[in-house]
Coordinates of C-alpha atoms in Angstrom, one line a residue:
Chain A
M30 CA 0.0 0.0 0.0
T31 CA 1.4 3.4 -0.9
N32 CA 1.1 6.5 1.3
T33 CA -0.6 9.3 -0.6
P34 CA 0.2 12.7 0.7
D35 CA -2.8 14.7 1.8
H36 CA -3.9 17.9 0.0
T37 CA -2.0 20.3 2.3
D38 CA 1.2 18.3 1.9
T39 CA 0.8 18.3 -1.9
T40 CA 0.3 22.1 -2.0
S41 CA 3.3 22.7 0.1
I42 CA 5.5 20.3 -2.0
I43 CA 4.3 22.2 -5.1
L44 CA 5.0 25.6 -3.6
D45 CA 8.4 24.5 -2.4
S46 CA 9.3 23.3 -5.9
I47 CA 8.8 26.6 -7.7
A48 CA 11.4 29.4 -8.0
D49 CA 9.1 32.3 -7.1
G50 CA 8.6 33.3 -3.5
V51 CA 5.1 32.7 -2.3
F52 CA 3.5 33.6 1.0
T53 CA -0.1 33.8 2.2
V54 CA -1.5 36.0 4.9
D55 CA -4.7 35.8 7.0
R56 CA -7.1 38.7 7.5
D57 CA -4.8 40.1 10.3
W58 CA -1.8 40.3 8.0
R59 CA -0.1 37.4 9.7
I60 CA 1.9 35.1 7.5
A61 CA 0.2 31.7 7.2
S62 CA 2.5 30.0 4.7
F63 CA 6.0 30.8 3.4
N64 CA 7.6 28.7 0.7
R65 CA 11.2 27.7 0.2
A66 CA 12.0 30.4 -2.5
A67 CA 10.5 33.0 -0.1
E68 CA 13.0 31.8 2.5
E69 CA 15.9 32.1 0.1
I70 CA 14.9 35.5 -1.3
T71 CA 14.2 37.2 2.1
G72 CA 16.9 35.2 4.0
I73 CA 14.3 34.5 6.7
P74 CA 13.6 30.9 7.8
R75 CA 10.0 29.7 7.5
E76 CA 9.7 29.0 11.2
E77 CA 10.6 32.6 12.0
A78 CA 8.2 34.0 9.4
I79 CA 5.0 32.1 10.1
G80 CA 2.7 34.0 12.4
Q81 CA 4.5 37.3 12.0
R82 CA 3.1 40.4 10.5
C83 CA 3.9 40.4 6.8
C84 CA 5.5 43.9 6.8
D85 CA 8.0 42.7 9.5
V86 CA 9.1 39.8 7.3
F87 CA 8.7 41.2 3.8
R88 CA 10.1 44.8 4.4
A89 CA 9.3 46.0 0.9
S90 CA 9.7 49.6 -0.2
I91 CA 5.9 49.8 -0.5
C92 CA 4.9 48.3 2.9
E93 CA 4.5 51.7 4.6
T94 CA 2.8 53.7 1.8
N95 CA 1.4 51.5 -0.9
C96 CA 0.9 47.9 0.1
A97 CA -0.1 45.9 -2.9
L98 CA -1.8 43.2 -0.8
R99 CA -3.8 45.8 1.0
E100 CA -4.8 47.3 -2.4
T101 CA -6.0 43.8 -3.6
M102 CA -7.9 43.2 -0.3
Q103 CA -9.6 46.6 -0.7
T104 CA -10.4 46.5 -4.4
G105 CA -10.6 42.8 -5.1
K106 CA -8.3 43.3 -8.1
P107 CA -5.0 41.5 -8.3
V108 CA -1.7 43.4 -8.7
V109 CA 0.5 41.9 -11.4
N110 CA 4.3 42.2 -11.7
R111 CA 4.7 45.5 -9.8
S112 CA 8.4 46.2 -9.4
V113 CA 9.6 47.0 -5.8
Y114 CA 12.5 46.1 -3.7
I115 CA 12.8 44.4 -0.3
I116 CA 15.6 44.5 2.3
N117 CA 16.7 41.0 3.1
A118 CA 18.0 39.7 6.4
N119 CA 21.5 40.7 5.5
G120 CA 20.6 44.3 4.7
R121 CA 20.8 43.8 1.0
R122 CA 18.3 45.6 -1.3
I123 CA 16.7 42.9 -3.5
P124 CA 14.7 44.1 -6.6
I125 CA 11.6 42.0 -7.0
S126 CA 8.4 41.9 -9.0
I127 CA 5.3 41.1 -7.0
S128 CA 1.8 39.9 -7.8
T129 CA -1.1 39.5 -5.5
A130 CA -4.4 37.8 -5.3
L131 CA -7.2 37.2 -2.9
F132 CA -7.4 34.0 -0.8
K133 CA -10.9 32.7 -0.5
D134 CA -12.6 29.8 1.2
K135 CA -15.0 27.4 -0.4
E136 CA -17.9 29.8 0.1
G137 CA -16.0 32.6 -1.6
N138 CA -15.3 34.6 1.6
V139 CA -12.0 36.4 1.6
I140 CA -9.8 34.8 4.2
G141 CA -6.6 36.4 3.3
G142 CA -4.2 37.2 0.5
V143 CA -1.4 35.5 -1.5
E144 CA 1.6 37.3 -2.7
T145 CA 4.1 35.8 -5.2
F146 CA 7.4 37.5 -5.8
R147 CA 10.3 37.0 -8.2
D148 CA 13.9 37.9 -7.5
L149 CA 15.0 40.3 -10.3
S150 CA 18.6 40.6 -9.1
A151 CA 20.0 38.5 -12.0
I152 CA 17.8 40.4 -14.5
E153 CA 19.0 43.8 -13.1
E154 CA 22.6 42.6 -13.3
L155 CA 22.1 41.6 -16.9
Q156 CA 20.4 45.0 -17.6
R157 CA 23.5 46.7 -16.1
E158 CA 25.8 44.6 -18.3
L159 CA 23.6 45.5 -21.4
E160 CA 23.7 49.2 -20.5
K161 CA 27.5 49.0 -20.2
K162 CA 27.6 47.3 -23.7
F163 CA 25.4 50.0 -25.2
S164 CA 27.0 52.9 -23.3
F165 CA 30.0 54.8 -24.6
Q166 CA 31.4 57.8 -22.8
H167 CA 28.0 58.5 -21.1
I168 CA 26.2 58.2 -24.5
I169 CA 23.7 55.4 -24.5
S170 CA 22.5 53.7 -27.7
K171 CA 22.1 50.4 -29.4
N172 CA 21.1 52.1 -32.7
S173 CA 23.3 50.8 -35.5
E174 CA 24.2 54.3 -36.7
M175 CA 25.2 55.4 -33.2
L176 CA 27.2 52.2 -32.6
R177 CA 29.1 52.9 -35.8
I178 CA 29.9 56.4 -34.4
F179 CA 31.0 54.8 -31.1
D180 CA 33.4 52.5 -33.2
I181 CA 35.0 55.4 -35.0
L182 CA 35.1 57.9 -32.2
P183 CA 38.4 56.8 -30.6
S184 CA 40.1 57.1 -34.0
I185 CA 38.5 60.5 -34.6
A186 CA 39.6 61.6 -31.2
E187 CA 43.2 60.6 -31.8
S188 CA 43.4 62.4 -35.1
D189 CA 43.3 65.9 -33.8
S190 CA 41.3 67.0 -36.9
T191 CA 38.5 69.5 -36.9
V192 CA 35.2 67.8 -36.4
L193 CA 31.7 69.0 -37.4
I194 CA 28.8 67.3 -35.5
E195 CA 25.4 67.7 -37.1
G196 CA 22.2 66.8 -35.5
D197 CA 18.9 68.2 -34.3
S198 CA 18.6 70.0 -31.0
G199 CA 18.9 67.6 -28.1
T200 CA 20.5 64.7 -30.0
G201 CA 23.7 64.8 -27.8
K202 CA 26.1 66.8 -29.9
E203 CA 27.9 68.2 -26.8
L204 CA 28.2 64.6 -25.3
I205 CA 30.0 63.6 -28.5
A206 CA 32.3 66.6 -28.4
R207 CA 33.1 65.7 -24.7
A208 CA 33.8 62.1 -25.8
I209 CA 36.2 63.3 -28.5
H210 CA 38.0 65.5 -26.0
T211 CA 38.1 62.8 -23.3
L212 CA 39.5 60.2 -25.7
S213 CA 42.1 62.5 -27.2
H214 CA 45.7 63.2 -26.0
R215 CA 44.3 66.7 -25.0
K216 CA 42.1 65.1 -22.2
D217 CA 44.2 66.6 -19.4
K218 CA 43.8 70.1 -20.8
P219 CA 40.6 72.1 -20.8
L220 CA 37.5 71.6 -22.9
V221 CA 35.9 74.9 -23.4
V222 CA 32.3 75.0 -24.6
I223 CA 30.6 78.0 -26.2
N224 CA 27.2 78.4 -27.7
C225 CA 27.7 80.7 -30.7
G226 CA 23.9 81.1 -31.1
A227 CA 23.5 82.4 -27.5
L228 CA 25.6 85.6 -27.8
P229 CA 25.4 88.7 -30.0
D230 CA 28.1 89.0 -32.5
T231 CA 30.3 91.7 -30.9
L232 CA 30.1 89.9 -27.5
L233 CA 30.9 86.5 -29.1
E234 CA 34.0 88.0 -30.8
A235 CA 35.3 89.3 -27.4
E236 CA 34.4 86.0 -25.8
L237 CA 36.2 83.9 -28.3
F238 CA 39.4 86.0 -28.8
G239 CA 39.5 88.1 -25.6
Y240 CA 40.4 91.7 -25.5
K241 CA 43.2 94.1 -24.4
A242 CA 42.8 96.8 -21.9
G243 CA 41.5 100.0 -23.6
A244 CA 40.0 98.1 -26.6
F245 CA 36.7 99.6 -25.8
T246 CA 35.0 101.5 -23.0
D247 CA 35.0 99.6 -19.8
A248 CA 37.8 97.3 -21.0
R249 CA 40.0 98.3 -18.1
K250 CA 42.2 95.2 -18.1
D251 CA 43.1 92.4 -20.5
K252 CA 40.6 89.5 -20.7
P253 CA 41.7 86.2 -22.2
G254 CA 39.2 84.7 -24.7
R255 CA 37.9 81.2 -24.9
F256 CA 40.6 80.2 -27.3
A257 CA 43.2 81.2 -24.8
L258 CA 41.4 79.4 -22.0
A259 CA 41.3 76.2 -24.2
E260 CA 45.0 76.4 -24.9
G261 CA 46.4 72.9 -25.3
G262 CA 42.8 71.5 -25.1
T263 CA 39.6 71.5 -27.2
I264 CA 37.1 74.3 -28.0
F265 CA 33.6 73.2 -28.8
L266 CA 31.8 75.8 -30.9
D267 CA 28.1 74.9 -30.7
E268 CA 25.5 76.3 -33.2
I269 CA 28.3 77.5 -35.5
G270 CA 25.7 78.0 -38.2
D271 CA 24.5 81.1 -36.3
I272 CA 27.7 83.2 -36.5
S273 CA 27.9 86.3 -38.7
P274 CA 29.9 86.5 -41.9
A275 CA 32.4 88.8 -40.3
L276 CA 33.1 86.4 -37.5
Q277 CA 33.3 83.5 -40.0
V278 CA 36.3 85.3 -41.6
R279 CA 38.1 85.6 -38.2
L280 CA 37.3 82.0 -37.4
L281 CA 38.6 80.9 -40.8
R282 CA 41.9 82.6 -40.0
V283 CA 42.2 80.8 -36.7
I284 CA 41.6 77.4 -38.3
Q285 CA 43.9 78.1 -41.3
E286 CA 46.8 79.8 -39.5
R287 CA 46.3 78.8 -35.9
T288 CA 46.7 82.4 -34.9
Y289 CA 44.3 85.1 -33.8
E290 CA 44.4 88.6 -32.4
P291 CA 42.4 89.7 -29.3
L292 CA 40.3 92.8 -29.7
G293 CA 42.5 95.9 -29.5
G294 CA 45.6 93.7 -29.7
T295 CA 48.4 94.1 -32.2
E296 CA 50.4 90.9 -31.8
P297 CA 48.9 87.7 -33.2
L298 CA 48.6 84.9 -30.6
H299 CA 49.2 81.3 -31.4
A300 CA 46.4 78.8 -30.7
D301 CA 47.1 75.2 -30.0
V302 CA 43.5 74.2 -29.8
R303 CA 41.5 71.5 -31.3
I304 CA 38.3 72.8 -32.8
V305 CA 35.0 70.8 -32.6
T306 CA 32.0 72.4 -34.1
A307 CA 28.3 71.5 -34.1
S308 CA 25.2 72.7 -35.8
N309 CA 21.5 71.8 -35.8
K310 CA 21.2 73.4 -39.2
N311 CA 22.4 71.8 -42.5
L312 CA 25.5 73.8 -43.1
H313 CA 25.8 72.6 -46.7
K314 CA 22.4 74.2 -47.4
L315 CA 23.5 77.4 -45.6
V316 CA 26.5 77.5 -47.9
K317 CA 24.3 77.0 -51.0
A318 CA 22.0 79.8 -49.7
G319 CA 25.1 82.1 -49.3
K320 CA 24.7 82.3 -45.5
F321 CA 27.8 80.4 -44.6
R322 CA 31.3 80.7 -46.1
E323 CA 32.2 77.8 -48.3
D324 CA 35.9 77.9 -47.4
L325 CA 35.0 77.8 -43.7
F326 CA 32.6 75.0 -44.2
Y327 CA 35.3 72.9 -45.9
R328 CA 37.8 73.8 -43.1
I329 CA 35.5 72.6 -40.4
N330 CA 34.0 69.7 -42.3
V331 CA 37.2 67.6 -42.2
I332 CA 35.3 64.9 -40.2
R333 CA 31.6 65.1 -40.2
L334 CA 29.4 63.1 -37.7
K335 CA 25.6 63.1 -38.2
L336 CA 23.6 62.2 -35.1
P337 CA 20.2 60.6 -35.9
P338 CA 17.2 62.2 -34.2
L339 CA 15.5 60.1 -31.5
R340 CA 12.5 59.3 -33.8
Q341 CA 15.0 57.4 -36.0
R342 CA 16.5 55.4 -33.0
K343 CA 13.4 54.4 -31.2
E344 CA 15.1 51.2 -30.0
D345 CA 17.0 53.4 -27.6
I346 CA 14.0 54.8 -25.9
P347 CA 13.6 52.0 -23.2
L348 CA 17.4 52.1 -22.6
L349 CA 17.3 55.9 -22.2
I350 CA 14.2 55.8 -20.0
N351 CA 16.0 53.3 -17.7
H352 CA 19.0 55.5 -17.6
F353 CA 17.0 58.6 -16.7
I354 CA 15.1 56.7 -14.0
N355 CA 18.4 55.7 -12.4
H356 CA 19.7 59.2 -12.8
F357 CA 16.7 60.9 -11.2
N358 CA 16.5 58.3 -8.5
T359 CA 20.0 59.3 -7.5
I360 CA 19.6 63.1 -7.6
K361 CA 16.0 63.3 -6.4
G362 CA 16.2 60.5 -3.8
K363 CA 13.3 58.6 -5.1
L364 CA 13.0 54.8 -5.6
I365 CA 11.1 54.5 -8.9
T366 CA 11.9 51.2 -10.5
D367 CA 10.2 51.1 -13.9
I368 CA 7.6 52.4 -16.2
S369 CA 4.2 50.8 -16.9
P370 CA 3.7 49.1 -20.3
D371 CA 1.0 51.7 -21.2
A372 CA 3.2 54.6 -20.5
L373 CA 6.1 53.0 -22.3
A374 CA 3.9 52.5 -25.4
I375 CA 3.0 56.2 -25.4
L376 CA 6.7 57.2 -25.2
M377 CA 7.6 54.7 -28.0
D378 CA 4.9 56.2 -30.2
Y379 CA 5.9 59.8 -29.8
D380 CA 8.1 61.7 -32.3
Y381 CA 10.3 63.8 -29.9
P382 CA 10.9 67.0 -31.7
G383 CA 13.1 68.0 -28.8
N384 CA 14.9 64.6 -29.0
I385 CA 16.7 63.1 -25.9
R386 CA 16.5 66.3 -24.0
E387 CA 12.7 66.2 -24.3
L388 CA 12.6 62.6 -23.2
E389 CA 14.7 63.5 -20.2
N390 CA 12.3 66.4 -19.4
I391 CA 9.3 64.0 -19.7
I392 CA 10.9 61.5 -17.2
E393 CA 11.7 64.4 -14.8
H394 CA 8.1 65.6 -15.1
A395 CA 6.9 62.0 -14.3
F396 CA 9.3 61.9 -11.3
V397 CA 7.6 64.9 -9.8
L398 CA 4.1 63.4 -10.1
C399 CA 4.9 59.7 -9.6
R400 CA 3.9 58.5 -6.1
T401 CA 4.5 54.8 -6.6
S402 CA 7.5 52.8 -7.8
T403 CA 6.2 52.7 -11.4
I404 CA 5.7 55.6 -13.8
A405 CA 2.2 55.4 -15.1
V406 CA 0.3 57.1 -17.9
H407 CA -1.1 59.8 -15.6
D408 CA 2.4 60.8 -14.6
L409 CA 3.3 61.8 -18.1
P410 CA 2.8 65.4 -19.3
D411 CA -0.7 66.3 -20.6
Y412 CA 0.4 66.7 -24.2
L413 CA 1.4 63.0 -24.3
R414 CA -1.6 61.5 -22.7
P415 CA -4.2 60.0 -25.0
E416 CA -7.5 62.0 -25.2
E417 CA -10.4 60.5 -23.4
T418 CA -12.5 60.2 -26.5
S419 CA -11.4 59.7 -30.0
K420 CA -11.4 62.8 -32.2
P421 CA -14.4 63.0 -34.6
I422 CA -13.4 62.5 -38.2
V423 CA -13.7 65.8 -39.9
S424 CA -16.3 65.4 -42.6
S425 CA -14.1 67.1 -45.3
T426 CA -11.3 64.5 -44.8
S427 CA -11.4 62.2 -47.8
L428 CA -10.8 58.5 -47.6
N429 CA -7.5 58.9 -49.4
E430 CA -6.3 61.5 -46.8
L431 CA -7.2 59.2 -44.0
Q432 CA -5.4 56.3 -45.7
A433 CA -2.4 58.4 -46.3
K434 CA -2.4 59.6 -42.6
F435 CA -2.8 56.0 -41.4
I436 CA 0.1 54.8 -43.6
L437 CA 2.3 57.7 -42.6
D438 CA 1.7 57.0 -38.9
A439 CA 2.6 53.4 -39.4
L440 CA 5.7 54.3 -41.3
R441 CA 6.7 56.7 -38.5
K442 CA 6.2 54.1 -35.8
N443 CA 8.4 51.7 -37.7
N444 CA 11.2 54.1 -38.3
Y445 CA 10.2 54.5 -42.0
N446 CA 11.2 50.9 -42.6
R447 CA 8.8 49.7 -45.3
A448 CA 9.2 46.0 -44.6
K449 CA 8.5 46.5 -40.9
T450 CA 5.6 48.8 -41.7
A451 CA 4.1 46.3 -44.1
A452 CA 4.4 43.5 -41.6
A453 CA 2.8 45.7 -38.9
L454 CA -0.1 46.6 -41.2
G455 CA -0.5 42.9 -42.2
I456 CA 0.0 43.6 -45.9
H457 CA 2.7 42.6 -48.4
K458 CA 5.5 45.2 -48.8
T459 CA 4.7 45.5 -52.6
T460 CA 1.1 46.4 -51.6
L461 CA 2.4 49.0 -49.2
W462 CA 4.7 50.4 -51.9
R463 CA 1.7 50.5 -54.4
Q464 CA -0.5 52.3 -51.9
M465 CA 2.3 54.8 -51.1
K466 CA 2.7 55.5 -54.8
R467 CA -1.0 55.9 -55.3
L468 CA -1.3 58.3 -52.3
G469 CA 1.9 60.2 -53.2
I470 CA 3.8 59.3 -50.0
T471 CA 7.6 59.4 -50.4
I472 CA 9.9 58.5 -47.5
E473 CA 12.4 61.2 -48.6
K474 CA 9.8 63.8 -47.8
Q475 CA 9.6 62.7 -44.2
Chain V
M30 CA 14.4 53.1 7.2
D31 CA 15.3 53.7 3.6
T32 CA 11.7 54.6 2.7
A33 CA 10.5 55.9 6.1
R34 CA 8.4 59.0 5.9
Q35 CA 8.3 59.9 9.6
L36 CA 10.7 60.0 12.5
L37 CA 9.8 60.3 16.2
V38 CA 12.5 62.3 17.9
A39 CA 12.6 61.7 21.7
E40 CA 14.8 63.6 24.1
I41 CA 15.8 61.4 27.0
E42 CA 17.2 62.7 30.3
S43 CA 17.8 60.6 33.4
G44 CA 15.9 57.7 31.9
M45 CA 12.8 59.8 31.1
V46 CA 11.5 61.0 27.8
T47 CA 11.3 64.8 28.2
N48 CA 10.2 65.7 24.8
N49 CA 8.7 64.0 21.7
T50 CA 8.6 65.5 18.2
I51 CA 7.4 63.9 15.0
V52 CA 9.5 64.9 12.0
E53 CA 8.4 64.4 8.4
I54 CA 11.2 63.0 6.2
P55 CA 11.0 64.2 2.6
P56 CA 12.0 61.8 -0.2
L57 CA 15.7 62.4 -0.1
H58 CA 18.8 60.5 -1.3
I59 CA 20.2 58.3 1.5
S60 CA 23.1 60.6 2.2
Q61 CA 20.9 63.7 2.4
K62 CA 18.5 61.8 4.7
A63 CA 21.4 60.7 6.9
R64 CA 22.6 64.3 7.1
M65 CA 19.2 65.5 8.0
I66 CA 18.9 63.0 10.8
A67 CA 22.4 63.9 12.1
E68 CA 21.5 67.6 11.9
L69 CA 18.5 67.0 14.1
G70 CA 21.0 66.1 16.8
V71 CA 20.0 62.5 16.9
E72 CA 22.6 60.4 18.7
T73 CA 20.8 57.0 18.5
L74 CA 18.5 55.9 15.8
I75 CA 16.2 52.9 16.4
C76 CA 14.7 51.6 13.2
G77 CA 13.4 48.5 11.4
A78 CA 15.0 47.1 8.3
V79 CA 17.7 49.2 6.8
S80 CA 19.9 48.7 3.8
R81 CA 23.6 48.4 4.3
P82 CA 24.4 51.6 2.3
M83 CA 22.0 53.6 4.5
E84 CA 23.4 52.1 7.7
Q85 CA 26.9 52.9 6.6
V86 CA 26.1 56.5 5.7
L87 CA 24.2 57.0 9.1
T88 CA 27.2 55.6 10.9
A89 CA 29.5 57.9 8.9
F90 CA 27.4 60.9 10.1
G91 CA 28.0 59.8 13.7
V92 CA 24.6 58.3 14.4
N93 CA 24.6 55.2 16.5
I94 CA 22.0 53.0 14.8
I95 CA 20.0 50.2 16.3
P96 CA 18.3 48.5 13.3
W97 CA 16.1 45.5 12.8
I98 CA 13.7 46.6 15.7
R99 CA 9.9 46.3 15.6
G100 CA 7.0 47.0 17.8
D101 CA 4.9 49.9 19.2
V102 CA 7.1 53.0 19.3
K103 CA 6.4 53.9 22.9
Q104 CA 7.2 50.3 24.1
V105 CA 10.3 50.3 22.0
I106 CA 11.5 53.6 23.6
E107 CA 10.8 52.2 27.0
A108 CA 12.6 49.0 26.2
Y109 CA 15.6 51.1 25.0
I110 CA 15.6 53.1 28.2
N111 CA 15.4 50.0 30.3
G112 CA 18.1 48.2 28.3
A113 CA 15.6 45.7 27.0
I114 CA 15.7 46.7 23.4
F115 CA 17.4 43.5 22.2
K116 CA 14.7 41.2 23.7
E117 CA 13.4 38.7 21.1
Q118 CA 10.0 40.4 20.9
Y119 CA 11.5 43.6 19.5
I120 CA 13.8 41.9 16.9
L121 CA 12.5 41.6 13.4
P122 CA 12.1 38.0 12.2
G123 CA 15.3 36.5 10.7
C124 CA 17.5 39.3 12.2
H125 CA 18.6 37.8 15.6
H126 CA 22.2 37.2 14.3
R127 CA 22.5 40.9 13.3
S128 CA 21.0 42.2 16.6
R129 CA 23.4 40.0 18.7
R130 CA 26.3 41.8 17.1
R131 CA 24.6 45.2 17.8
R132 CA 24.0 44.2 21.4
H133 CA 27.7 43.7 22.0
M134 CA 28.5 47.0 20.4
S135 CA 25.9 48.9 22.4
N136 CA 27.0 47.4 25.6
R137 CA 30.5 48.6 24.9
R138 CA 29.1 52.1 24.3
G139 CA 27.0 51.8 27.4
G140 CA 24.0 53.7 28.7
C141 CA 21.2 55.5 26.9
R142 CA 21.3 59.2 27.2
G143 CA 20.7 62.1 24.8
K144 CA 18.5 62.4 21.8
G145 CA 17.1 59.3 20.1
A146 CA 14.8 58.7 17.2
C147 CA 12.5 55.9 16.2

């Protein structure tokens, strides 16, 4: 005759065999069962946990303010995969994801709650490794174009050549300039940054080249310019497309002859400075329009790096969000662990005219409003939140216009990749191409 | 302690609590939080679970910390005054090994005077 384990034994054997921590509480929040994985994750032996108040055992970041089990008990709704952390018996912070459910008797009366939790330490460690892999000199990306730039950046830095960085506002031009400086032999000398678009022309000239006492009213003593301050190092001239034709000539001389004269000075000064420039405008177009000197353009365009806007590297959005969450957790003293899938979907769908800086601002906004450990849709700025009711279709909009808008939206979401867009729309790519042609949609125009 | 929002600061003289104040703790980084507690003049901090980094920063700010403690705040303060803080009923489950080490350290320091917080 074989001994068959009773129902309670079977349940505890099953619970002990799984890798997730599981505990149950009675209506007084006292722990009624505590499985083997719960012992391992919390570091607390079962016999010490049973009968204790769950907050004394579990010690999660949400116990005091936002208990998930209490929420389930009150609303009857389960909590699924909420990221929090606990402090184990050795004082270690353990990141976990928790899920909760009600515990009912045969009559359907609530007799307690059950909480399952998964140790995310290994996943967090892997995420950190991935971040290291996709991080280069404080620039984070796994976009193929950005990874190509990461690859060539050390060689560019070593070369000492003048570099032109092009990219929309907020794409990280200054970070690239800093990386070039840090990786170069000039790293122990200063990196001087100046935004040429932020200063009026006369002031910019004095800022760049300095002035001698008596050069103008109030110039009582000599003032060194940014070129002098950057001696031996690197000068980063941001928004170079905004400088006047007169200053373009002076800058050309510095680049060509490596000399300049401070305002009111008579002796030319030698400049041992590497010049890195950046513009959010297409300098080649400015040259064609006669607004930027061609000779200066070719002097600064020795090496050109073009940074893609964030809408073309959407694969970086989750990485960047994670990075900004960690960043703001540190400086704002909060313990936000992640972002809800709904909120992430909204951020993935957005076009970011302000690029990474805008994403950073969005996360900072969410940090101010977020009262839990997860950024939710209602923590995002108003302009990102979906409207409560869908917009009525304007009667004058033709079917073709609607189709064109629909296809354009799909293309945008798929980074203008036609194969991906066709797959997302569930049509063959030749059908998509035919429709685009019929509706007059060209990718170049986007 | 890492996520605590309130602190009860008790002034103790000759084994008696002479003053009690509740202090709200804003969401700060652990080092800022530790500095704030130190600047309140807290000599001894009695708390529940605490992460190692938080414990180390508090110690660096000169706060004597008695962690892994649970129970009603008034009873805990009384137990502290009477030297009974390390009784089993006040120790969080699974933390006896850590509190034993603390007990030895506290005994070396001796006594319970000054400003404490829970």
